[in-house]
Amino acid sequence: MKSSAGLHFKTYLLIFLMVMFGPLGNVLLGKGMKRIGAVSIATPAGALDFLSGVLTSGTVWLGIGSLMIFFVANILVLSWADYSYVQPASSVAYGMSALLAHFLLREVVTPTRWIGVLLICLGVLVVGHTPPRTTEPS
Amino acid sequence: MLVFISYLLIIGAGTGGELCVSRAMKAVGEVKDFRPAALVGVMTRALRVSWMWVGLTLMGTAFFSLLAVLSRENVSLVVPVTALSYGAGALGGKFFLGEQVTPRRWAGVFLVCIGVTIVIMGRR
């Protein structure tokens, strides 16, 4: 079992990237798709309209890029860190989504939701006090 | 019954998929070089591990099951169920990946589970 400072640093860094880019990607995709609007994909013409709307939307591409960074960071951190560590630790993304919704989108975040975010942060703090890797490296 | 099977797929296939991806990445080995060319090499090696494909297939199955359930049920009912995946993830980490899930880690996972449920229920 290794718990060196370097291991902790790169684990925290990649989880930070996941927490930043996961919610950001979802928000950007959501905004991009809303701009495209409701399109019927039941007909070939509708499907083509939808596809061209998606492919020409800068916001959608930014969203896809953010989610790609999230996915790469996720699989890289799993090359050394425990899944049972990364999964709960990355749930800080729920807090990040609430902050993005509150400050960027001016959405109302209910007190109940803030309590949930607080509990997630507490849970992550508790998980963060366990070693990121408990298995032998292959 | 169909909804129950879909829930089972969302949690089981979703978490199972991530566990398989995790297993594939452990087989690839710890990434130490973060230069772009090295990262492309890591991705290529990861795609040669069969667990990666099993994982991606399961994650795809979970995604489409979620879409299927969402077409029938309210989001506020469906999504809290996905919080159970944190418990399933810790169990999978312990039994499938051989990780040491200490009581402290269980306590953290439990808090996250409750927190995620409250966050989703607290959405307007």
Short mmCIF file of C-alpha atoms in Angstrom, two decimals:
data_model
loop_
_atom_site.label_atom_id
_atom_site.label_comp_id
_atom_site.label_asym_id
_atom_site.label_seq_id
_atom_site.Cartn_x
_atom_site.Cartn_y
_atom_site.Cartn_z
CA MET A 1 0.00 0.00 0.00
CA LYS A 2 1.45 3.36 -1.07
CA SER A 3 0.26 6.70 0.16
CA SER A 4 3.09 8.97 -0.93
CA ALA A 5 2.59 12.70 -1.41
CA GLY A 6 3.03 12.29 -5.17
CA LEU A 7 0.32 9.66 -5.36
CA HIS A 8 -2.05 11.85 -3.36
CA PHE A 9 -1.22 14.90 -5.48
CA LYS A 10 -1.92 13.32 -8.85
CA THR A 11 -5.04 11.58 -7.49
CA TYR A 12 -6.45 14.88 -6.16
CA LEU A 13 -5.49 16.70 -9.37
CA LEU A 14 -7.31 14.24 -11.64
CA ILE A 15 -10.37 14.07 -9.36
CA PHE A 16 -10.38 17.89 -9.42
CA LEU A 17 -10.40 17.78 -13.26
CA MET A 18 -13.30 15.27 -13.15
CA VAL A 19 -15.26 17.45 -10.71
CA MET A 20 -14.68 20.59 -12.83
CA PHE A 21 -15.19 19.24 -16.34
CA GLY A 22 -18.00 16.69 -15.73
CA PRO A 23 -20.64 19.20 -14.55
CA LEU A 24 -19.32 21.88 -16.95
CA GLY A 25 -19.75 19.48 -19.87
CA ASN A 26 -23.30 18.66 -18.81
CA VAL A 27 -24.22 22.34 -18.43
CA LEU A 28 -22.71 23.21 -21.85
CA LEU A 29 -24.43 20.27 -23.54
CA GLY A 30 -27.73 21.23 -21.88
CA LYS A 31 -27.39 24.85 -23.05
CA GLY A 32 -26.37 23.81 -26.56
CA MET A 33 -29.22 21.35 -26.93
CA LYS A 34 -31.76 23.91 -25.68
CA ARG A 35 -30.52 26.37 -28.31
CA ILE A 36 -31.04 23.73 -31.01
CA GLY A 37 -34.57 23.26 -29.68
CA ALA A 38 -36.95 20.33 -29.89
CA VAL A 39 -36.47 18.50 -33.19
CA SER A 40 -38.35 15.42 -34.35
CA ILE A 41 -35.91 12.67 -35.33
CA ALA A 42 -38.71 10.38 -36.53
CA THR A 43 -38.14 11.39 -40.16
CA PRO A 44 -34.81 11.36 -42.06
CA ALA A 45 -35.09 15.12 -42.67
CA GLY A 46 -35.69 15.74 -38.95
CA ALA A 47 -32.75 13.53 -38.00
CA LEU A 48 -30.53 15.40 -40.50
CA ASP A 49 -31.65 18.76 -39.08
CA PHE A 50 -30.89 17.53 -35.59
CA LEU A 51 -27.45 16.22 -36.59
CA SER A 52 -26.50 19.40 -38.42
CA GLY A 53 -27.68 21.46 -35.42
CA VAL A 54 -25.51 19.39 -33.07
CA LEU A 55 -22.43 19.41 -35.33
CA THR A 56 -22.52 23.16 -35.92
CA SER A 57 -23.10 24.19 -32.30
CA GLY A 58 -19.94 25.55 -30.65
CA THR A 59 -21.51 25.12 -27.21
CA VAL A 60 -22.20 21.44 -27.88
CA TRP A 61 -18.60 20.93 -29.03
CA LEU A 62 -17.30 22.67 -25.89
CA GLY A 63 -19.56 20.36 -23.86
CA ILE A 64 -18.25 17.28 -25.68
CA GLY A 65 -14.66 18.50 -25.14
CA SER A 66 -15.30 18.98 -21.41
CA LEU A 67 -16.83 15.51 -21.10
CA MET A 68 -13.84 14.04 -22.98
CA ILE A 69 -11.47 15.63 -20.43
CA PHE A 70 -13.69 14.20 -17.67
CA PHE A 71 -13.61 10.71 -19.20
CA VAL A 72 -9.84 10.69 -19.77
CA ALA A 73 -9.17 11.98 -16.23
CA ASN A 74 -11.51 9.28 -14.89
CA ILE A 75 -9.83 6.36 -16.61
CA LEU A 76 -6.32 7.70 -15.90
CA VAL A 77 -6.96 8.00 -12.15
CA LEU A 78 -8.42 4.48 -12.15
CA SER A 79 -5.07 3.18 -13.42
CA TRP A 80 -3.76 3.47 -9.86
CA ALA A 81 -6.49 4.60 -7.44
CA ASP A 82 -9.23 2.43 -5.89
CA TYR A 83 -12.63 2.59 -7.55
CA SER A 84 -14.21 2.67 -4.08
CA TYR A 85 -12.14 5.85 -3.45
CA VAL A 86 -12.60 7.63 -6.81
CA GLN A 87 -16.37 7.05 -7.11
CA PRO A 88 -17.42 8.75 -3.84
CA ALA A 89 -14.66 11.38 -4.07
CA SER A 90 -15.84 12.50 -7.50
CA SER A 91 -19.38 13.01 -6.16
CA VAL A 92 -18.20 16.54 -5.22
CA ALA A 93 -19.39 17.15 -8.79
CA TYR A 94 -22.92 17.41 -7.37
CA GLY A 95 -21.72 20.36 -5.28
CA MET A 96 -20.02 21.86 -8.32
CA SER A 97 -23.27 21.49 -10.32
CA ALA A 98 -25.15 23.34 -7.57
CA LEU A 99 -22.54 26.13 -7.55
CA LEU A 100 -22.60 26.40 -11.37
CA ALA A 101 -26.40 26.46 -11.35
CA HIS A 102 -26.43 29.14 -8.63
CA PHE A 103 -23.70 31.47 -9.91
CA LEU A 104 -23.62 30.91 -13.70
CA LEU A 105 -27.20 30.03 -14.56
CA ARG A 106 -28.79 32.09 -11.73
CA GLU A 107 -30.93 29.08 -10.80
CA VAL A 108 -32.51 28.82 -7.37
CA VAL A 109 -30.75 26.14 -5.31
CA THR A 110 -33.01 25.01 -2.48
CA PRO A 111 -31.72 24.80 1.14
CA THR A 112 -32.43 21.03 1.00
CA ARG A 113 -30.03 20.74 -1.92
CA TRP A 114 -27.32 22.69 -0.06
CA ILE A 115 -27.74 20.30 2.92
CA GLY A 116 -27.25 17.38 0.51
CA VAL A 117 -24.12 19.04 -0.90
CA LEU A 118 -22.80 19.51 2.65
CA LEU A 119 -23.36 15.80 3.42
CA ILE A 120 -21.57 14.82 0.19
CA CYS A 121 -18.61 17.05 1.12
CA LEU A 122 -18.52 15.45 4.59
CA GLY A 123 -18.62 11.98 3.02
CA VAL A 124 -15.83 12.89 0.60
CA LEU A 125 -13.78 14.28 3.48
CA VAL A 126 -14.17 10.96 5.33
CA VAL A 127 -13.28 8.91 2.21
CA GLY A 128 -10.37 11.30 1.54
CA HIS A 129 -8.83 10.25 4.85
CA THR A 130 -8.41 6.69 3.55
CA PRO A 131 -5.48 5.71 1.29
CA PRO A 132 -6.28 6.20 -2.44
CA ARG A 133 -4.69 2.83 -3.30
CA THR A 134 -5.09 -0.34 -1.27
CA THR A 135 -4.10 -2.87 -3.93
CA GLU A 136 -0.65 -3.74 -5.24
CA PRO A 137 0.28 -2.04 -8.53
CA SER A 138 0.30 -4.48 -11.47
CA MET B 1 -41.56 -5.51 -13.35
CA LEU B 2 -40.00 -3.90 -16.44
CA VAL B 3 -39.16 -0.79 -14.41
CA PHE B 4 -37.60 -2.94 -11.66
CA ILE B 5 -35.43 -4.72 -14.25
CA SER B 6 -34.44 -1.33 -15.66
CA TYR B 7 -33.44 -0.10 -12.17
CA LEU B 8 -31.40 -3.24 -11.72
CA LEU B 9 -29.70 -2.58 -15.06
CA ILE B 10 -29.02 1.09 -14.25
CA ILE B 11 -27.30 0.24 -10.96
CA GLY B 12 -25.85 -3.18 -11.86
CA ALA B 13 -24.69 -2.48 -15.40
CA GLY B 14 -23.65 1.12 -14.63
CA THR B 15 -21.51 0.24 -11.64
CA GLY B 16 -20.42 -3.07 -13.17
CA GLY B 17 -19.27 -1.19 -16.26
CA GLU B 18 -17.19 1.25 -14.24
CA LEU B 19 -15.71 -1.61 -12.22
CA CYS B 20 -14.69 -3.37 -15.46
CA VAL B 21 -13.11 -0.16 -16.78
CA SER B 22 -11.28 0.15 -13.47
CA ARG B 23 -10.06 -3.44 -13.78
CA ALA B 24 -8.88 -2.77 -17.35
CA MET B 25 -6.95 0.32 -16.23
CA LYS B 26 -5.31 -1.62 -13.39
CA ALA B 27 -4.18 -4.14 -16.04
CA VAL B 28 -2.72 -1.30 -18.13
CA GLY B 29 -0.77 -0.15 -15.09
CA GLU B 30 -0.19 3.13 -13.25
CA VAL B 31 0.09 6.11 -15.59
CA LYS B 32 3.25 8.08 -14.76
CA ASP B 33 3.91 9.95 -18.00
CA PHE B 34 1.26 12.57 -18.76
CA ARG B 35 2.63 13.86 -22.08
CA PRO B 36 0.00 13.73 -24.89
CA ALA B 37 1.83 11.05 -26.91
CA ALA B 38 2.16 8.85 -23.82
CA LEU B 39 -1.53 9.32 -23.01
CA VAL B 40 -2.51 8.24 -26.54
CA GLY B 41 -0.40 5.11 -25.93
CA VAL B 42 -2.23 4.46 -22.65
CA MET B 43 -5.62 4.78 -24.39
CA THR B 44 -4.53 2.42 -27.15
CA ARG B 45 -3.30 -0.16 -24.60
CA ALA B 46 -6.55 0.23 -22.61
CA LEU B 47 -8.64 -0.49 -25.72
CA ARG B 48 -6.74 -3.76 -26.17
CA VAL B 49 -7.89 -5.02 -22.75
CA SER B 50 -11.15 -6.98 -23.06
CA TRP B 51 -12.42 -5.71 -19.66
CA MET B 52 -12.50 -2.21 -21.18
CA TRP B 53 -14.93 -3.34 -23.90
CA VAL B 54 -17.06 -5.25 -21.40
CA GLY B 55 -17.13 -2.10 -19.24
CA LEU B 56 -18.04 0.24 -22.08
CA THR B 57 -20.81 -2.13 -23.24
CA LEU B 58 -22.26 -2.34 -19.72
CA MET B 59 -22.09 1.44 -19.30
CA GLY B 60 -23.94 1.84 -22.62
CA THR B 61 -26.59 -0.65 -21.46
CA ALA B 62 -27.05 1.30 -18.22
CA PHE B 63 -27.37 4.57 -20.14
CA PHE B 64 -30.11 3.26 -22.43
CA SER B 65 -31.91 1.64 -19.46
CA LEU B 66 -31.89 5.05 -17.75
CA LEU B 67 -33.41 6.61 -20.87
CA ALA B 68 -36.05 3.85 -20.99
CA VAL B 69 -37.04 4.38 -17.33
CA LEU B 70 -37.05 8.16 -17.71
CA SER B 71 -39.61 7.84 -20.51
CA ARG B 72 -42.02 6.23 -18.01
CA GLU B 73 -41.15 7.61 -14.57
CA ASN B 74 -40.42 11.04 -13.07
CA VAL B 75 -36.78 12.05 -12.72
CA SER B 76 -37.33 12.72 -9.00
CA LEU B 77 -38.27 9.06 -8.56
CA VAL B 78 -35.65 7.53 -10.82
CA VAL B 79 -32.44 9.36 -10.07
CA PRO B 80 -32.28 8.86 -6.26
CA VAL B 81 -32.19 5.13 -6.97
CA THR B 82 -28.91 5.70 -8.81
CA ALA B 83 -27.41 6.86 -5.48
CA LEU B 84 -27.44 3.18 -4.54
CA SER B 85 -24.64 2.77 -7.08
CA TYR B 86 -22.22 4.22 -4.48
CA GLY B 87 -22.99 1.29 -2.17
CA ALA B 88 -22.75 -1.13 -5.11
CA GLY B 89 -19.45 0.50 -6.12
CA ALA B 90 -17.91 -0.03 -2.68
CA LEU B 91 -19.09 -3.67 -2.67
CA GLY B 92 -17.72 -4.20 -6.19
CA GLY B 93 -14.44 -2.55 -5.23
CA LYS B 94 -14.10 -4.96 -2.32
CA PHE B 95 -15.15 -8.22 -3.97
CA PHE B 96 -14.38 -7.69 -7.68
CA LEU B 97 -11.25 -5.56 -7.45
CA GLY B 98 -9.92 -6.76 -4.07
CA GLU B 99 -9.80 -3.26 -2.55
CA GLN B 100 -9.72 -2.74 1.20
CA VAL B 101 -12.94 -0.95 2.04
CA THR B 102 -12.37 0.09 5.64
CA PRO B 103 -15.23 1.05 8.03
CA ARG B 104 -14.13 4.69 7.57
CA ARG B 105 -14.53 4.41 3.78
CA TRP B 106 -17.94 2.72 4.25
CA ALA B 107 -18.98 5.63 6.51
CA GLY B 108 -17.94 8.12 3.82
CA VAL B 109 -19.78 6.18 1.10
CA PHE B 110 -22.90 6.12 3.32
CA LEU B 111 -22.78 9.91 3.80
CA VAL B 112 -22.31 10.42 0.05
CA CYS B 113 -25.29 8.13 -0.67
CA ILE B 114 -27.56 10.16 1.64
CA GLY B 115 -26.17 13.45 0.33
CA VAL B 116 -26.70 12.53 -3.33
CA THR B 117 -30.27 11.43 -2.59
CA ILE B 118 -31.04 14.70 -0.79
CA VAL B 119 -29.44 16.79 -3.58
CA ILE B 120 -31.54 15.10 -6.23
CA MET B 121 -34.73 15.22 -4.16
CA GLY B 122 -34.06 18.92 -3.45
CA ARG B 123 -34.13 19.85 -7.14
CA ARG B 124 -37.00 22.02 -8.25
#
